PDB file of C-alpha atoms and ligand atoms in Angstrom:
ATOM      1  CA  UNK A   1     -25.318 -20.397  16.742  1.00  0.00           C
ATOM      2  CA  UNK A   2     -26.274 -16.830  18.346  1.00  0.00           C
ATOM      3  CA  UNK A   3     -24.674 -13.742  18.348  1.00  0.00           C
ATOM      4  CA  UNK A   4     -25.120 -10.987  21.404  1.00  0.00           C
ATOM      5  CA  UNK A   5     -27.785  -8.090  20.595  1.00  0.00           C
ATOM      6  CA  UNK A   6     -26.012  -4.923  20.174  1.00  0.00           C
ATOM      7  CA  UNK A   7     -22.786  -5.901  19.239  1.00  0.00           C
ATOM      8  CA  UNK A   8     -21.755  -6.713  15.910  1.00  0.00           C
ATOM      9  CA  UNK A   9     -20.287  -9.913  15.031  1.00  0.00           C
ATOM     10  CA  UNK A  10     -16.424  -9.730  16.459  1.00  0.00           C
ATOM     11  CA  UNK A  11     -13.908 -10.427  13.532  1.00  0.00           C
ATOM     12  CA  UNK A  12     -11.736 -13.444  13.440  1.00  0.00           C
ATOM     13  CA  UNK A  13      -8.486 -13.260  13.599  1.00  0.00           C
ATOM     14  CA  UNK A  14      -6.388 -13.472  10.628  1.00  0.00           C
ATOM     15  CA  UNK A  15      -2.811 -13.679   8.408  1.00  0.00           C
ATOM     16  CA  UNK A  16      -1.142 -10.165   8.155  1.00  0.00           C
ATOM     17  CA  UNK A  17      -2.153  -8.772   5.056  1.00  0.00           C
ATOM     18  CA  UNK A  18       0.461  -6.674   3.186  1.00  0.00           C
ATOM     19  CA  UNK A  19      -0.654  -3.382   1.977  1.00  0.00           C
ATOM     20  CA  UNK A  20       2.452  -3.531  -0.385  1.00  0.00           C
ATOM     21  CA  UNK A  21       1.169  -3.250  -3.612  1.00  0.00           C
ATOM     22  CA  UNK A  22       3.580  -2.339  -6.401  1.00  0.00           C
ATOM     23  CA  UNK A  23       7.319  -4.706  -5.963  1.00  0.00           C
ATOM     24  CA  UNK A  24      10.148  -2.598  -7.798  1.00  0.00           C
ATOM     25  CA  UNK A  25      13.033  -4.145  -8.384  1.00  0.00           C
ATOM     26  CA  UNK A  26      16.071  -2.464  -8.252  1.00  0.00           C
ATOM     27  CA  UNK A  27      19.830  -3.324  -8.737  1.00  0.00           C
ATOM     28  CA  UNK A  28      23.106  -3.144 -11.074  1.00  0.00           C
ATOM     29  CA  UNK A  29      23.022  -4.651 -14.026  1.00  0.00           C
ATOM     30  CA  UNK A  30      22.677  -8.769 -14.243  1.00  0.00           C
ATOM     31  CA  UNK A  31      21.577  -8.251 -10.497  1.00  0.00           C
ATOM     32  CA  UNK A  32      18.279 -10.683 -12.377  1.00  0.00           C
ATOM     33  CA  UNK A  33      16.107  -8.157 -11.729  1.00  0.00           C
ATOM     34  CA  UNK A  34      13.971  -8.940 -15.458  1.00  0.00           C
ATOM     35  CA  UNK A  35      14.276 -12.380 -14.274  1.00  0.00           C
ATOM     36  CA  UNK A  36      13.117 -12.409 -10.875  1.00  0.00           C
ATOM     37  CA  UNK A  37      10.414  -9.799 -11.601  1.00  0.00           C
ATOM     38  CA  UNK A  38       8.279 -12.088 -13.779  1.00  0.00           C
ATOM     39  CA  UNK A  39       8.549 -15.158 -11.386  1.00  0.00           C
ATOM     40  CA  UNK A  40       7.785 -13.498  -8.549  1.00  0.00           C
ATOM     41  CA  UNK A  41       4.748 -11.958 -10.951  1.00  0.00           C
ATOM     42  CA  UNK A  42       3.827 -15.321 -11.731  1.00  0.00           C
ATOM     43  CA  UNK A  43       3.609 -17.044  -8.616  1.00  0.00           C
ATOM     44  CA  UNK A  44       1.534 -13.828  -7.811  1.00  0.00           C
ATOM     45  CA  UNK A  45      -0.785 -14.074  -9.605  1.00  0.00           C
ATOM     46  CA  UNK A  46       0.173 -10.159 -10.551  1.00  0.00           C
ATOM     47  CA  UNK A  47       1.259  -8.537 -13.564  1.00  0.00           C
ATOM     48  CA  UNK A  48       4.585  -7.724 -14.864  1.00  0.00           C
ATOM     49  CA  UNK A  49       6.622  -4.833 -16.007  1.00  0.00           C
ATOM     50  CA  UNK A  50      10.404  -4.218 -17.100  1.00  0.00           C
ATOM     51  CA  UNK A  51      10.636  -0.534 -17.883  1.00  0.00           C
ATOM     52  CA  UNK A  52      13.589  -0.991 -19.986  1.00  0.00           C
ATOM     53  CA  UNK A  53      10.784  -2.347 -22.314  1.00  0.00           C
ATOM     54  CA  UNK A  54       8.221   0.591 -22.476  1.00  0.00           C
ATOM     55  CA  UNK A  55      10.911   2.706 -22.457  1.00  0.00           C
ATOM     56  CA  UNK A  56      12.259   0.865 -26.056  1.00  0.00           C
ATOM     57  CA  UNK A  57       8.903  -0.105 -27.220  1.00  0.00           C
ATOM     58  CA  UNK A  58       7.480   4.326 -26.519  1.00  0.00           C
ATOM     59  CA  UNK A  59      10.893   5.690 -28.334  1.00  0.00           C
ATOM     60  CA  UNK A  60      11.032   2.831 -31.552  1.00  0.00           C
ATOM     61  CA  UNK A  61      14.267   2.161 -30.870  1.00  0.00           C
ATOM     62  CA  UNK A  62      16.658  -0.337 -27.730  1.00  0.00           C
ATOM     63  CA  UNK A  63      17.966   1.085 -25.274  1.00  0.00           C
ATOM     64  CA  UNK A  64      22.122   0.903 -27.303  1.00  0.00           C
ATOM     65  CA  UNK A  65      20.288   3.599 -29.808  1.00  0.00           C
ATOM     66  CA  UNK A  66      19.218   5.628 -27.461  1.00  0.00           C
ATOM     67  CA  UNK A  67      22.992   4.980 -25.886  1.00  0.00           C
ATOM     68  CA  UNK A  68      24.059   5.716 -29.267  1.00  0.00           C
ATOM     69  CA  UNK A  69      22.544   7.930 -30.695  1.00  0.00           C
ATOM     70  CA  UNK A  70      20.782  10.733 -28.028  1.00  0.00           C
ATOM     71  CA  UNK A  71      23.775   9.555 -25.260  1.00  0.00           C
ATOM     72  CA  UNK A  72      22.887   9.005 -21.774  1.00  0.00           C
ATOM     73  CA  UNK A  73      21.534  12.106 -20.547  1.00  0.00           C
ATOM     74  CA  UNK A  74      18.769  12.221 -22.949  1.00  0.00           C
ATOM     75  CA  UNK A  75      18.354   8.627 -22.194  1.00  0.00           C
ATOM     76  CA  UNK A  76      17.857  10.100 -18.176  1.00  0.00           C
ATOM     77  CA  UNK A  77      15.146  11.745 -19.079  1.00  0.00           C
ATOM     78  CA  UNK A  78      13.387   9.627 -21.433  1.00  0.00           C
ATOM     79  CA  UNK A  79      13.737   6.836 -17.948  1.00  0.00           C
ATOM     80  CA  UNK A  80      12.337   9.254 -15.807  1.00  0.00           C
ATOM     81  CA  UNK A  81       9.467  10.764 -17.599  1.00  0.00           C
ATOM     82  CA  UNK A  82       8.546   6.776 -19.009  1.00  0.00           C
ATOM     83  CA  UNK A  83       8.468   6.210 -14.915  1.00  0.00           C
ATOM     84  CA  UNK A  84       6.887   9.225 -14.294  1.00  0.00           C
ATOM     85  CA  UNK A  85       3.912   8.438 -15.837  1.00  0.00           C
ATOM     86  CA  UNK A  86       3.740   4.516 -15.013  1.00  0.00           C
ATOM     87  CA  UNK A  87       3.880   6.185 -11.250  1.00  0.00           C
ATOM     88  CA  UNK A  88       0.932   8.060 -12.310  1.00  0.00           C
ATOM     89  CA  UNK A  89      -1.041   4.995 -13.675  1.00  0.00           C
ATOM     90  CA  UNK A  90      -0.233   3.149 -10.927  1.00  0.00           C
ATOM     91  CA  UNK A  91      -2.143   6.248  -8.512  1.00  0.00           C
ATOM     92  CA  UNK A  92      -5.287   6.203 -10.911  1.00  0.00           C
ATOM     93  CA  UNK A  93      -5.285   1.928 -12.401  1.00  0.00           C
ATOM     94  CA  UNK A  94      -4.011   0.683  -7.869  1.00  0.00           C
ATOM     95  CA  UNK A  95      -3.499  -2.983 -10.135  1.00  0.00           C
ATOM     96  CA  UNK A  96      -1.030  -5.030  -8.224  1.00  0.00           C
ATOM     97  CA  UNK A  97       1.874  -5.436 -10.394  1.00  0.00           C
ATOM     98  CA  UNK A  98       5.461  -6.040 -11.066  1.00  0.00           C
ATOM     99  CA  UNK A  99       8.867  -3.449 -11.914  1.00  0.00           C
ATOM    100  CA  UNK A 100      12.011  -3.912 -13.632  1.00  0.00           C
ATOM    101  CA  UNK A 101      13.686  -1.403 -13.163  1.00  0.00           C
ATOM    102  CA  UNK A 102      16.764  -0.375 -15.112  1.00  0.00           C
ATOM    103  CA  UNK A 103      19.801  -0.555 -12.997  1.00  0.00           C
ATOM    104  CA  UNK A 104      20.434   3.396 -13.474  1.00  0.00           C
ATOM    105  CA  UNK A 105      16.907   4.154 -12.934  1.00  0.00           C
ATOM    106  CA  UNK A 106      16.174   3.965  -9.217  1.00  0.00           C
ATOM    107  CA  UNK A 107      20.533   5.649  -8.562  1.00  0.00           C
ATOM    108  CA  UNK A 108      18.404   9.161  -9.414  1.00  0.00           C
ATOM    109  CA  UNK A 109      17.810  10.635  -6.915  1.00  0.00           C
ATOM    110  CA  UNK A 110      13.934  12.172  -8.971  1.00  0.00           C
ATOM    111  CA  UNK A 111      13.431   8.737  -9.477  1.00  0.00           C
ATOM    112  CA  UNK A 112      14.313   7.537  -6.389  1.00  0.00           C
ATOM    113  CA  UNK A 113      10.994  10.026  -4.647  1.00  0.00           C
ATOM    114  CA  UNK A 114       8.330   9.441  -7.574  1.00  0.00           C
ATOM    115  CA  UNK A 115       8.581   5.869  -5.863  1.00  0.00           C
ATOM    116  CA  UNK A 116       7.710   7.126  -2.272  1.00  0.00           C
ATOM    117  CA  UNK A 117       4.183   6.345  -2.436  1.00  0.00           C
ATOM    118  CA  UNK A 118       2.336   4.229   0.490  1.00  0.00           C
ATOM    119  CA  UNK A 119       1.913   0.899  -0.988  1.00  0.00           C
ATOM    120  CA  UNK A 120       5.113   0.880  -2.877  1.00  0.00           C
ATOM    121  CA  UNK A 121       7.975  -1.799  -1.664  1.00  0.00           C
ATOM    122  CA  UNK A 122      12.119  -1.454  -3.177  1.00  0.00           C
ATOM    123  CA  UNK A 123      14.082  -4.539  -3.789  1.00  0.00           C
ATOM    124  CA  UNK A 124      17.783  -4.324  -4.310  1.00  0.00           C
ATOM    125  CA  UNK A 125      18.817  -6.940  -6.084  1.00  0.00           C
ATOM    126  CA  UNK A 126      22.646  -7.661  -4.872  1.00  0.00           C
ATOM    127  CA  UNK A 127      26.147  -9.349  -5.680  1.00  0.00           C
ATOM    128  CA  UNK A 128      29.006  -8.981  -6.166  1.00  0.00           C
ATOM    129  CA  UNK A 129      30.583  -6.673  -9.082  1.00  0.00           C
ATOM    130  CA  UNK A 130      31.900  -9.360 -11.010  1.00  0.00           C
ATOM    131  CA  UNK A 131      29.619 -12.102 -10.641  1.00  0.00           C
ATOM    132  CA  UNK A 132      27.277  -9.425 -11.445  1.00  0.00           C
ATOM    133  CA  UNK A 133      29.642  -8.387 -14.887  1.00  0.00           C
ATOM    134  CA  UNK A 134      29.873 -12.600 -14.829  1.00  0.00           C
ATOM    135  CA  UNK A 135      25.704 -12.535 -15.202  1.00  0.00           C
ATOM    136  CA  UNK A 136      25.646  -9.964 -18.233  1.00  0.00           C
ATOM    137  CA  UNK A 137      28.910 -11.744 -20.455  1.00  0.00           C
ATOM    138  CA  UNK A 138      26.410 -15.094 -19.945  1.00  0.00           C
ATOM    139  CA  UNK A 139      22.707 -13.190 -20.477  1.00  0.00           C
ATOM    140  CA  UNK A 140      24.103 -11.531 -23.604  1.00  0.00           C
ATOM    141  CA  UNK A 141      22.327  -8.114 -23.734  1.00  0.00           C
ATOM    142  CA  UNK A 142      23.906  -5.227 -25.040  1.00  0.00           C
ATOM    143  CA  UNK A 143      24.664  -3.093 -22.247  1.00  0.00           C
ATOM    144  CA  UNK A 144      25.645   0.365 -23.596  1.00  0.00           C
ATOM    145  CA  UNK A 145      27.416   0.904 -19.939  1.00  0.00           C
ATOM    146  CA  UNK A 146      28.461  -2.661 -19.545  1.00  0.00           C
ATOM    147  CA  UNK A 147      32.424  -2.694 -20.316  1.00  0.00           C
ATOM    148  CA  UNK A 148      36.240  -3.358 -18.625  1.00  0.00           C
ATOM    149  CA  UNK A 149      35.374  -5.038 -15.070  1.00  0.00           C
ATOM    150  CA  UNK A 150      37.086  -2.049 -13.721  1.00  0.00           C
ATOM    151  CA  UNK A 151      34.724   0.023 -15.168  1.00  0.00           C
ATOM    152  CA  UNK A 152      31.733  -1.896 -13.922  1.00  0.00           C
ATOM    153  CA  UNK A 153      32.861  -2.343 -10.398  1.00  0.00           C
ATOM    154  CA  UNK A 154      33.613   1.242  -9.950  1.00  0.00           C
ATOM    155  CA  UNK A 155      29.770   2.589 -11.401  1.00  0.00           C
ATOM    156  CA  UNK A 156      28.818  -0.322  -8.636  1.00  0.00           C
ATOM    157  CA  UNK A 157      30.580   0.844  -6.271  1.00  0.00           C
ATOM    158  CA  UNK A 158      29.525   4.480  -6.552  1.00  0.00           C
ATOM    159  CA  UNK A 159      25.852   3.407  -7.405  1.00  0.00           C
ATOM    160  CA  UNK A 160      25.576   1.113  -3.838  1.00  0.00           C
ATOM    161  CA  UNK A 161      24.985   3.896  -1.829  1.00  0.00           C
ATOM    162  CA  UNK A 162      22.358   4.766  -3.707  1.00  0.00           C
ATOM    163  CA  UNK A 163      20.792   1.431  -4.038  1.00  0.00           C
ATOM    164  CA  UNK A 164      21.038   0.949  -0.341  1.00  0.00           C
ATOM    165  CA  UNK A 165      18.079   3.822  -0.118  1.00  0.00           C
ATOM    166  CA  UNK A 166      15.599   0.464  -1.250  1.00  0.00           C
ATOM    167  CA  UNK A 167      13.306  -0.881   1.709  1.00  0.00           C
ATOM    168  CA  UNK A 168      15.502  -3.981   1.698  1.00  0.00           C
ATOM    169  CA  UNK A 169      18.238  -5.507   0.212  1.00  0.00           C
ATOM    170  CA  UNK A 170      18.155  -9.581  -1.057  1.00  0.00           C
ATOM    171  CA  UNK A 171      21.950 -11.106  -1.921  1.00  0.00           C
ATOM    172  CA  UNK A 172      21.220 -13.374  -4.544  1.00  0.00           C
ATOM    173  CA  UNK A 173      25.104 -14.049  -5.280  1.00  0.00           C
ATOM    174  CA  UNK A 174      24.983 -18.347  -5.819  1.00  0.00           C
ATOM    175  CA  UNK A 175      20.956 -18.787  -5.576  1.00  0.00           C
ATOM    176  CA  UNK A 176      18.474 -18.970  -8.259  1.00  0.00           C
ATOM    177  CA  UNK A 177      15.635 -17.163  -8.945  1.00  0.00           C
ATOM    178  CA  UNK A 178      12.996 -19.606  -7.042  1.00  0.00           C
ATOM    179  CA  UNK A 179      15.032 -19.121  -3.897  1.00  0.00           C
ATOM    180  CA  UNK A 180      15.494 -15.009  -4.374  1.00  0.00           C
ATOM    181  CA  UNK A 181      11.323 -14.923  -5.256  1.00  0.00           C
ATOM    182  CA  UNK A 182      10.439 -16.923  -2.263  1.00  0.00           C
ATOM    183  CA  UNK A 183      12.792 -14.845   0.072  1.00  0.00           C
ATOM    184  CA  UNK A 184      10.492 -11.356  -1.564  1.00  0.00           C
ATOM    185  CA  UNK A 185       7.301 -13.314  -0.131  1.00  0.00           C
ATOM    186  CA  UNK A 186       8.836 -13.506   2.621  1.00  0.00           C
ATOM    187  CA  UNK A 187      10.468 -10.370   3.751  1.00  0.00           C
ATOM    188  CA  UNK A 188       7.071  -8.722   2.363  1.00  0.00           C
ATOM    189  CA  UNK A 189       4.915 -11.185   4.702  1.00  0.00           C
ATOM    190  CA  UNK A 190       3.225 -11.470   0.692  1.00  0.00           C
ATOM    191  CA  UNK A 191      -0.461 -13.910   1.670  1.00  0.00           C
ATOM    192  CA  UNK A 192       0.805 -17.536   0.490  1.00  0.00           C
ATOM    193  CA  UNK A 193      -2.896 -17.269  -0.594  1.00  0.00           C
ATOM    194  CA  UNK A 194      -2.541 -14.636  -3.154  1.00  0.00           C
ATOM    195  CA  UNK A 195      -0.050 -16.606  -4.433  1.00  0.00           C
ATOM    196  CA  UNK A 196       0.009 -19.750  -6.903  1.00  0.00           C
ATOM    197  CA  UNK A 197       0.919 -23.462  -5.185  1.00  0.00           C
ATOM    198  CA  UNK A 198       4.355 -24.565  -5.628  1.00  0.00           C
TER     199      UNK A 198
HETATM  200  C1  LIG B 201      21.850   0.703 -17.826  1.00  0.00           C
HETATM  201  C2  LIG B 201      21.428  -0.647 -17.259  1.00  0.00           C
HETATM  202  C3  LIG B 201      20.090  -0.919 -17.627  1.00  0.00           C
HETATM  203  C4  LIG B 201      20.145   0.224 -19.247  1.00  0.00           C
HETATM  204  C5  LIG B 201      20.422   0.857 -19.160  1.00  0.00           C
HETATM  205  C6  LIG B 201      21.302   1.459 -18.454  1.00  0.00           C
HETATM  206  C7  LIG B 201      22.389   0.645 -15.959  1.00  0.00           C
HETATM  207  O1  LIG B 201      19.043  -2.065 -16.953  1.00  0.00           O
HETATM  208  O2  LIG B 201      18.680   0.846 -18.492  1.00  0.00           O
HETATM  209  O3  LIG B 201      21.133   0.255 -20.509  1.00  0.00           O
HETATM  210  O4  LIG B 201      22.738   2.645 -15.707  1.00  0.00           O
HETATM  211  O5  LIG B 201      22.997   0.210 -14.925  1.00  0.00           O
HETATM  212  P1  LIG B 201      19.640  -3.220 -16.663  1.00  0.00           P
HETATM  213  O6  LIG B 201      19.883  -3.202 -15.354  1.00  0.00           O
HETATM  214  O7  LIG B 201      18.431  -4.137 -16.219  1.00  0.00           O
HETATM  215  O8  LIG B 201      20.676  -4.142 -17.684  1.00  0.00           O
END
């Protein structure tokens, strides 16, 4: 087959390619940010990171110890510093990555501002407060801010407008991790060719 001289070969039509290269999962305690994040990263062949893990390894103590020994205000400072350095790395390395944030991170305006960048997508994983409270009980992780249901619910409602500033909200109530992962992939138009087979 010959091509006409003087004209560049025509581009083949192709499926839309998402410009998203970093997905941040945000939402309240028990939303499934870490489990969905890990499964999503495997599905896409991207790397995964949990911000709380990075905080713990930098501080050489658990989140609960940071709260107990230094208080929540200090925890928030460290959280912000660690997020800022992670975002700086993401700019330098330009790798594809899924990142789970701790439940209070995105609702701090200074943290949300760091994530307003091209190629970053923020997904809010949501569920009713009562279900989130139950899930936290089941996973048995130590969470300094999960005490009484009433207080937990009030904090959830106080933060909800902050979470709603995410690019997308996904309801997770009554759904398993795989279904939520599929919805993220579909909503962000992440190409199937980038993801491992089902
Ligand atoms: C917090 C949630 C926790 C952890 C810290 C504070 C919060 O993360 O960052 O205990 O303020 O909601 P998870 O949402 O992963 O439990």
